[in-house]
mmCIF file of C-alpha atoms and ligand atoms in Angstrom:
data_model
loop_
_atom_site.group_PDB
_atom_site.id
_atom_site.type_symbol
_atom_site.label_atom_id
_atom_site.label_comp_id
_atom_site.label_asym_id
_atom_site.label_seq_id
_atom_site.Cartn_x
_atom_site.Cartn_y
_atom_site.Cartn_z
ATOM 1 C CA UNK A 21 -30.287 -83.151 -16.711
ATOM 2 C CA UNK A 22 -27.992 -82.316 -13.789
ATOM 3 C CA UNK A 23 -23.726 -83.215 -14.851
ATOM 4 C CA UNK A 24 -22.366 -84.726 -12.140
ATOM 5 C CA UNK A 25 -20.343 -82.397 -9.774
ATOM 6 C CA UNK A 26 -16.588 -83.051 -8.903
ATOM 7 C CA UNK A 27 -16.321 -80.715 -6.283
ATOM 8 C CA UNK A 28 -19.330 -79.772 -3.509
ATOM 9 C CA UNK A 29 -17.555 -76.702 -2.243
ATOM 10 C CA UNK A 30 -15.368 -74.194 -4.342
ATOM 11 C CA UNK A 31 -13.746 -71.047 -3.190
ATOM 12 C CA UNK A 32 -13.855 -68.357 -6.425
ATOM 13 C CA UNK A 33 -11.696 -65.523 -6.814
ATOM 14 C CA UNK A 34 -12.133 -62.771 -9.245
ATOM 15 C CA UNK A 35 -9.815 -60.110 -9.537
ATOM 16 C CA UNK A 36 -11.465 -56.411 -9.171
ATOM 17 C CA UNK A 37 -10.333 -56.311 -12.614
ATOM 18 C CA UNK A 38 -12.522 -58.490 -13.977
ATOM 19 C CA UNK A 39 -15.310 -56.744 -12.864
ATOM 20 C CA UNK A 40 -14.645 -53.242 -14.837
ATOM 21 C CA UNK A 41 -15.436 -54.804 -18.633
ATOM 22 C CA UNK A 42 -13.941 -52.477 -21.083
ATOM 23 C CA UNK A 43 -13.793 -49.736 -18.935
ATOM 24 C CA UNK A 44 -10.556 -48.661 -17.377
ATOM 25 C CA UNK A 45 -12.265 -48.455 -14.096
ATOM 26 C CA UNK A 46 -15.331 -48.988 -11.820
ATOM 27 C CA UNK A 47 -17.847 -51.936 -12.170
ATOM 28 C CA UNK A 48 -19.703 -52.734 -15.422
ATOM 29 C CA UNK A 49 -23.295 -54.472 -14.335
ATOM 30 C CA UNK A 50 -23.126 -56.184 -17.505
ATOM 31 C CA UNK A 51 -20.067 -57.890 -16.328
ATOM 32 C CA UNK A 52 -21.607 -58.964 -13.529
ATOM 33 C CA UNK A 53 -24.656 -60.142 -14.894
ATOM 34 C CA UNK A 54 -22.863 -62.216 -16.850
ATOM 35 C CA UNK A 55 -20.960 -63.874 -13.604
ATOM 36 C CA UNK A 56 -24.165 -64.282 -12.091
ATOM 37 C CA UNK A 57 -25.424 -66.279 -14.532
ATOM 38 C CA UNK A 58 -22.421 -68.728 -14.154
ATOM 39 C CA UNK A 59 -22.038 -68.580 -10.382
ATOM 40 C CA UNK A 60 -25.962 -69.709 -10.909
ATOM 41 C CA UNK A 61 -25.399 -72.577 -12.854
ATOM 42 C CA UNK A 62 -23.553 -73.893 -10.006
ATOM 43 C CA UNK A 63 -25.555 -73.342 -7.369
ATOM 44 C CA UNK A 64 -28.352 -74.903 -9.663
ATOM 45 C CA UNK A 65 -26.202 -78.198 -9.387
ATOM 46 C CA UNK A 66 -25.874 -78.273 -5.933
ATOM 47 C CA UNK A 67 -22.298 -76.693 -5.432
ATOM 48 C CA UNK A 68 -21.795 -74.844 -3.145
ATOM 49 C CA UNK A 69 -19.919 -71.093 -4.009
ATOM 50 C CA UNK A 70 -17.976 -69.258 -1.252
ATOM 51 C CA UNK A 71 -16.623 -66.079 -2.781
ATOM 52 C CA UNK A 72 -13.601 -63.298 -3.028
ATOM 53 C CA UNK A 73 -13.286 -60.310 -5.424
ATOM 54 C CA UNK A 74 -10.034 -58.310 -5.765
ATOM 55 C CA UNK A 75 -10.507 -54.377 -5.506
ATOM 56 C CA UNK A 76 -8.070 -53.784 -8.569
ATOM 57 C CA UNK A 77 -10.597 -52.311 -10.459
ATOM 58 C CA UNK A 78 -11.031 -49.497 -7.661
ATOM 59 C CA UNK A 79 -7.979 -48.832 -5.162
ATOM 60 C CA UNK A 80 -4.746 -51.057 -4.706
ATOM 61 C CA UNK A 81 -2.459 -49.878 -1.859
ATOM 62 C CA UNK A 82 0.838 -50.519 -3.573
ATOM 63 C CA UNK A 83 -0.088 -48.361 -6.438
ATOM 64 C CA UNK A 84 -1.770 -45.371 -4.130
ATOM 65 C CA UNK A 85 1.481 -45.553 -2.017
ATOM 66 C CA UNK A 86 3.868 -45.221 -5.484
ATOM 67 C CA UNK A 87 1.435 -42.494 -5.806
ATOM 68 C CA UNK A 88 2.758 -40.873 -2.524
ATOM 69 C CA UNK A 89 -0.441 -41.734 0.220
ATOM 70 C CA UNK A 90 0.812 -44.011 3.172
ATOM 71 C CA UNK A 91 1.151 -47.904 2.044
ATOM 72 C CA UNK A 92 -1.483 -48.974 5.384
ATOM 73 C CA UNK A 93 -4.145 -46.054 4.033
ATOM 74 C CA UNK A 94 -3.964 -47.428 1.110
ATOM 75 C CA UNK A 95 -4.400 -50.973 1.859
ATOM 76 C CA UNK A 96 -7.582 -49.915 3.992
ATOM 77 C CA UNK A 97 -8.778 -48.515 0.992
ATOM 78 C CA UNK A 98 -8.705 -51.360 -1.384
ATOM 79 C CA UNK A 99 -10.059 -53.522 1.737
ATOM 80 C CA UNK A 100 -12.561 -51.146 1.740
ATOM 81 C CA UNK A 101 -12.424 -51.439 -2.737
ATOM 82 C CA UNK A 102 -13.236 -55.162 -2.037
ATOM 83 C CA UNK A 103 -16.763 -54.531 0.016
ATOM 84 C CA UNK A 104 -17.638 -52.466 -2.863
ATOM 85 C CA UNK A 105 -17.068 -54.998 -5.041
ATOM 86 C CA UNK A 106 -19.066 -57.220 -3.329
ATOM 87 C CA UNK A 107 -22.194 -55.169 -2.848
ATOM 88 C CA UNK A 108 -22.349 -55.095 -6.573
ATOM 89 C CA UNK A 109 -22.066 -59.069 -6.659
ATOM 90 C CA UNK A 110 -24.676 -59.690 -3.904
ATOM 91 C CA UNK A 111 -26.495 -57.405 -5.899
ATOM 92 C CA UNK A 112 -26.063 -58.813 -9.126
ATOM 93 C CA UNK A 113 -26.594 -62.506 -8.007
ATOM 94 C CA UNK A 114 -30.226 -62.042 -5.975
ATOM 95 C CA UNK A 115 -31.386 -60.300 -8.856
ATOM 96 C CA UNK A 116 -30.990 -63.227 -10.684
ATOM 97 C CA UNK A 117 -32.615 -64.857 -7.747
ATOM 98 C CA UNK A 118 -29.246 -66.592 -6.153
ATOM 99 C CA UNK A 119 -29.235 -66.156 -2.511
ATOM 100 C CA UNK A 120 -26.381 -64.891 -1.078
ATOM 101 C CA UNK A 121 -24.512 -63.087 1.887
ATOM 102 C CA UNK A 122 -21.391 -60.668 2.114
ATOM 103 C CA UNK A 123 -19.337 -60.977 4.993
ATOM 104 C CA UNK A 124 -17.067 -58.422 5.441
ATOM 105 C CA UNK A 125 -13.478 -59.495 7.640
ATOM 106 C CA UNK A 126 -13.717 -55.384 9.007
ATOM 107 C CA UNK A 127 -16.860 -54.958 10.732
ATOM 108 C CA UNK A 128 -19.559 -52.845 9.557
ATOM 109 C CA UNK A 129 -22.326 -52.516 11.297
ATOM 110 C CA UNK A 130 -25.663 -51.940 9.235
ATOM 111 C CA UNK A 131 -23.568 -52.715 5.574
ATOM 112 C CA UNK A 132 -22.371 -56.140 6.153
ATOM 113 C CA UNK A 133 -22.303 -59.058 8.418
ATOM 114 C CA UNK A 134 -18.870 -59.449 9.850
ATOM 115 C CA UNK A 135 -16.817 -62.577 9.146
ATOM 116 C CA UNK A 136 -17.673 -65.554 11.416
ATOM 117 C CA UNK A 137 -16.400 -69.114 9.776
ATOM 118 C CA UNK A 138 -19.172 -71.319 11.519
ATOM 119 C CA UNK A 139 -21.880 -68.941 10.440
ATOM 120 C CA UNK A 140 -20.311 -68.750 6.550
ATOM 121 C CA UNK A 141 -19.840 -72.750 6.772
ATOM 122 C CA UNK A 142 -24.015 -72.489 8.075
ATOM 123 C CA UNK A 143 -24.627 -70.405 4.948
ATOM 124 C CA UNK A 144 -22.721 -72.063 2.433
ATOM 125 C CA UNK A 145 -24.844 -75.567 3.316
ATOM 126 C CA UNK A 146 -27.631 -74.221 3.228
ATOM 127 C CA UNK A 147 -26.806 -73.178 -0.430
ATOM 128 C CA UNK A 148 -26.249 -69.416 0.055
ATOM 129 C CA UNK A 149 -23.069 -67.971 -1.960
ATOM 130 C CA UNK A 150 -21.024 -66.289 0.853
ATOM 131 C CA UNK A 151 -18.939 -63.568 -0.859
ATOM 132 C CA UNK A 152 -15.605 -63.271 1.839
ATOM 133 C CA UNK A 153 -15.063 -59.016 1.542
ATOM 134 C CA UNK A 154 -12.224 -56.695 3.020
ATOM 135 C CA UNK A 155 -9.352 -59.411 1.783
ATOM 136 C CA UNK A 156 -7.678 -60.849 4.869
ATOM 137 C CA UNK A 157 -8.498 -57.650 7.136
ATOM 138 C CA UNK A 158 -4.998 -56.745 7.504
ATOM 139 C CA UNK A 159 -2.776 -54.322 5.464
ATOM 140 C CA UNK A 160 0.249 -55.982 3.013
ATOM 141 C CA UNK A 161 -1.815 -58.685 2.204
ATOM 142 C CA UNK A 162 -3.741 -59.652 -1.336
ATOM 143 C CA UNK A 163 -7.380 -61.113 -2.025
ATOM 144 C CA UNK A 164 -5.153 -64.137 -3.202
ATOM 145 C CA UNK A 165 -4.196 -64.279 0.122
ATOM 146 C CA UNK A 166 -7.572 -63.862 1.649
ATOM 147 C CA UNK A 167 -9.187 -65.988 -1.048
ATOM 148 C CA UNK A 168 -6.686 -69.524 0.220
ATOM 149 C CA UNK A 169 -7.247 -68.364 3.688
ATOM 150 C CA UNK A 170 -11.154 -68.705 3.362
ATOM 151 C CA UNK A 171 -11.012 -71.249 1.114
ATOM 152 C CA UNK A 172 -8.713 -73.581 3.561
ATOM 153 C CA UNK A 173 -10.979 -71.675 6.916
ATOM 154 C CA UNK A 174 -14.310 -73.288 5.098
ATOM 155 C CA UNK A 175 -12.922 -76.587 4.116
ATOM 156 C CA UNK A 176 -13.609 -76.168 0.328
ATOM 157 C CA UNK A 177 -12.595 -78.455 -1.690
ATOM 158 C CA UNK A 178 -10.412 -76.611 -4.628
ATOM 159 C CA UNK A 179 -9.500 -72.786 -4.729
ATOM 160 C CA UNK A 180 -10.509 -71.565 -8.368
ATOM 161 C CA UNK A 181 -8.623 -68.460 -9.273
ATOM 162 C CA UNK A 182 -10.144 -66.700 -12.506
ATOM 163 C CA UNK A 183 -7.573 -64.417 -14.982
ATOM 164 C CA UNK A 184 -7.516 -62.441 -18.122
ATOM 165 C CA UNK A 185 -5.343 -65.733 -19.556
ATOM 166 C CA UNK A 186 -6.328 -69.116 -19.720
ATOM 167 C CA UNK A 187 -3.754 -70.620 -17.607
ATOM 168 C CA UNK A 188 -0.075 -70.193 -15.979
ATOM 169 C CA UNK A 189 2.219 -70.145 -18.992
ATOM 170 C CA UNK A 190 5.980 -70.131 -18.719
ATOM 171 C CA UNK A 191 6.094 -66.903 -20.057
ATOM 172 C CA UNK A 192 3.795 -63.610 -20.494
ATOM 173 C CA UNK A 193 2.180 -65.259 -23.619
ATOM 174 C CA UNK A 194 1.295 -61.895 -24.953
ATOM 175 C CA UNK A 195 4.954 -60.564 -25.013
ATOM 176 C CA UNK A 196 6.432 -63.962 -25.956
ATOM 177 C CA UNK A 197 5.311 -66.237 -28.415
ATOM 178 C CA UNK A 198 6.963 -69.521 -27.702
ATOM 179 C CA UNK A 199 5.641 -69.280 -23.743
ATOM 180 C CA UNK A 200 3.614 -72.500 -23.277
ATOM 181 C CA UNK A 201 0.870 -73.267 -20.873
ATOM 182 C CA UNK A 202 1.318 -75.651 -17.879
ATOM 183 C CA UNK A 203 -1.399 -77.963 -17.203
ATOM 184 C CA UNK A 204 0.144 -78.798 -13.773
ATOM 185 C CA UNK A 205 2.003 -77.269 -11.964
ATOM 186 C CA UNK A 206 3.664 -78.700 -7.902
ATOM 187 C CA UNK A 207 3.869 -75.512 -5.366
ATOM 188 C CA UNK A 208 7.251 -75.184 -5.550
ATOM 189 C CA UNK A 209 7.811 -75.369 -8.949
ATOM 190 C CA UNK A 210 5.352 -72.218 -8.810
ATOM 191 C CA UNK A 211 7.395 -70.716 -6.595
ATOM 192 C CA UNK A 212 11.331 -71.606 -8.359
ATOM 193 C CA UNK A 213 10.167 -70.736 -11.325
ATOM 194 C CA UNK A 214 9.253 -67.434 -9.897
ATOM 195 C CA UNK A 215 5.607 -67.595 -12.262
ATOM 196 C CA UNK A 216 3.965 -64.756 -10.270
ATOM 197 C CA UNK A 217 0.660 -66.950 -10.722
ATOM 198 C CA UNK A 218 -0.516 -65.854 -7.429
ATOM 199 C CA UNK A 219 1.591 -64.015 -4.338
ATOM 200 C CA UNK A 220 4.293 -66.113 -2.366
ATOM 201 C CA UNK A 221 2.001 -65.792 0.905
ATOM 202 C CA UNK A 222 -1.301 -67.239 -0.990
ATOM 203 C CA UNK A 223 1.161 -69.902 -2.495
ATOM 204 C CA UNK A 224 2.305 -71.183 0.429
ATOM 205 C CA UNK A 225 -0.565 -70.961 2.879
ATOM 206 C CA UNK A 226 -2.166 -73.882 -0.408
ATOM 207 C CA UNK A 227 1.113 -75.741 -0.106
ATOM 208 C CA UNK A 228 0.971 -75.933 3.593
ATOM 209 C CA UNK A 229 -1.895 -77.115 4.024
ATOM 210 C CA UNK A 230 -2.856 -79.006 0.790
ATOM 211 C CA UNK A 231 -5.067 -76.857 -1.377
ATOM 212 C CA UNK A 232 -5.543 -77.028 -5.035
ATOM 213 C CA UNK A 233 -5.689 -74.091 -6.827
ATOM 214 C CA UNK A 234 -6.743 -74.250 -10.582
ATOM 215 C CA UNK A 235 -5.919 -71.061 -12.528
ATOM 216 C CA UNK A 236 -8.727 -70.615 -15.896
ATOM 217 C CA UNK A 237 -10.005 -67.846 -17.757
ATOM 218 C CA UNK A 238 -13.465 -66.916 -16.671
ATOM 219 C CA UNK A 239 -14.392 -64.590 -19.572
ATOM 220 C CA UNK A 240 -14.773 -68.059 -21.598
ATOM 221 C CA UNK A 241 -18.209 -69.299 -21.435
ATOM 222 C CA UNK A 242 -18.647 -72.023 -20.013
ATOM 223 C CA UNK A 243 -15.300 -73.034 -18.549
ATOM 224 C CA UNK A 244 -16.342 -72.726 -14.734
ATOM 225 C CA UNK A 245 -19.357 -74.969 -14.806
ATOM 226 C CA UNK A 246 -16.798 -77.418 -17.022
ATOM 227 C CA UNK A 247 -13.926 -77.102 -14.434
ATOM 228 C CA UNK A 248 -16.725 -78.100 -11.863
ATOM 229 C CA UNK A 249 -18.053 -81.006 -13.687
ATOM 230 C CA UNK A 250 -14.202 -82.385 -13.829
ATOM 231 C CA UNK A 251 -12.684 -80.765 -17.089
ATOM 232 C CA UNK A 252 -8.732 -79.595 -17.368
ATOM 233 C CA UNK A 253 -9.680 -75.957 -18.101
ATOM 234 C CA UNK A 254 -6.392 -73.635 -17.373
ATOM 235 C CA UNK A 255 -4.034 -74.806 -15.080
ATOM 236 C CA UNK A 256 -3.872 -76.967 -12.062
ATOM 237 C CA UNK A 257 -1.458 -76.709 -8.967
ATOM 238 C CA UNK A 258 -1.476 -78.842 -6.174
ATOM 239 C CA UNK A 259 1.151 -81.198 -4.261
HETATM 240 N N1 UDP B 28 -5.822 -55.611 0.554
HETATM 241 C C1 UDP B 28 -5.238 -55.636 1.805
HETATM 242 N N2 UDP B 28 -5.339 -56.773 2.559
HETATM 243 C C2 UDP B 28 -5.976 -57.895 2.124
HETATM 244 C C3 UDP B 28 -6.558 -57.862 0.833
HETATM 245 C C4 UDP B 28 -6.473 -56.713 0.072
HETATM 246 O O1 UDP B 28 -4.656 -54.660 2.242
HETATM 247 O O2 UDP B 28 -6.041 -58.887 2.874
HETATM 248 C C5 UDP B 28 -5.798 -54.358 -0.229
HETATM 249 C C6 UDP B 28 -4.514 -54.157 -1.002
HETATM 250 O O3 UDP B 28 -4.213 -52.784 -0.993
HETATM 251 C C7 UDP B 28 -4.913 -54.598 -2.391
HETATM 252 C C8 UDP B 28 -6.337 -54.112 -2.481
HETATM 253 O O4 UDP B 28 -6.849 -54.359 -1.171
HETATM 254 O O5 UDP B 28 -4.117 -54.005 -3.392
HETATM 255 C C9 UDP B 28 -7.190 -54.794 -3.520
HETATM 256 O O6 UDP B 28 -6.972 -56.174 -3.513
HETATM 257 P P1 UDP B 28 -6.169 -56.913 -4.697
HETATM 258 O O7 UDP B 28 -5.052 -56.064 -5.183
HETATM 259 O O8 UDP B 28 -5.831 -58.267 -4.214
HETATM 260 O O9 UDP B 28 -7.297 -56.979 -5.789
HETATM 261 P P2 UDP B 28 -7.282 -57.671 -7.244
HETATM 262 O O10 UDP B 28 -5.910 -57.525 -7.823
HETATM 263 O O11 UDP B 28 -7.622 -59.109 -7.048
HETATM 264 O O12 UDP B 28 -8.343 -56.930 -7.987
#
């Protein structure tokens, strides 16, 4: 039987990294398989799934620019890293018979549908998963960014950031062993304590306008259907 849903709309953003599997680059179809599967499971109880994947795993413009290639090239490219990205998802999800749309926020003709928040809003009630690609559209910013700015454009109700760790902790847990895990956290005591949980830009765009990001390890089975159905999986920050 059905669990009963806490939230109707989420906004989930995978890093391009998450995507790659064991490989040091690219996209491993296994991977997303595997995300399908989950993203399914909440579309099969009625949620409703807009989402935003990084382009990590591909191109990032601040590391192609410390490689020597202007910073704004660079940027376009890991826009472009991000419709990639979600090809493979759209992919990925209707062959496990999930409906879904990208929308890209640089047009392009004939790939993609360009962004339009009324139509994405249409799709997303009508069950579709709407996959948000090219980040924000505009160089110097992150798919954190563009992941609070859809997630506040479509009115969802949390922001659900997945990492390689199962939580914000007040340290990098691998390099230091007493670093414990938050299970709360306010805005700004992301932002004093300098945690680097998400950029400044993505932090404050939530704290402005009062949206709850929970931070959880998605390679855990299980844990986004459970954060769905109202379980304290990773870490949550809000007001
Ligand atoms: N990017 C950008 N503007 C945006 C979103 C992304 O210029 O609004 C570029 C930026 O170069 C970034 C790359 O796309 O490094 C890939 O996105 P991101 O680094 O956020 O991917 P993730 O770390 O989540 O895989």
């Amino acid at each position: 039987s059905p669990r009963d849903k806490k939230y109707k709309r989420i906004l989930l953003k995978l890093s391009g990294e998450e995507l790659m599997g064991t490989e040091g680059f690219g996209i491993d179809p296994k991977v997303l398989d595997k995300m399908a599967l989950e993203i399914g499971q909440l579309v099969g109880i009625g949620v409703q799934v807009g989402l935003v994947i990084g382009g990590g795993n591909l191109f990032r413009g601040a590391a192609l620019s410390a490689a020597g290639l202007d910073r704004v090239t660079g940027d376009h490219m890991g826009m472009l890293a991000t419709v990639m990205n979600a090809l493979a998802m759209r992919d990925a999800l209707e062959r496990s018979n999930i409906s879904s749309r990208v929308m890209s926020a640089i047009p392009m003709s004939g790939v993609v549908e360009h962004y339009d928040r009324r139509r994405a809003v249409r799709f997303l009630n009508s069950g579709e998963v709407v996959i948000f690609s090219a980040g924000t559209g505009n160089p110097f910013f992150t798919t954190d960014s563009a992941a609070c700015l859809r997630g506040i454009e479509v009115d969802a109700d949390i922001v659900l950031k997945a990492t390689k760790v199962d939580g914000v902790y007040s340290a990098d847990p691998k390099k230091d062993p007493t670093a414990t895990k938050y299970d709360r956290l306010s805005y700004d005591e992301v932002l004093d304590k300098k945690l680097g949980v998400m950029d400044l830009t993505a932090i404050c765009l939530c704290r402005e306008h009062d949206m709850p990001v929970r931070v959880f390890r998605m390679n855990k089975t299980g844990a986004l259907l459970n954060i769905v159905v109202g379980s304290n999986e990773g870490t949550l920050i809000e007001e």
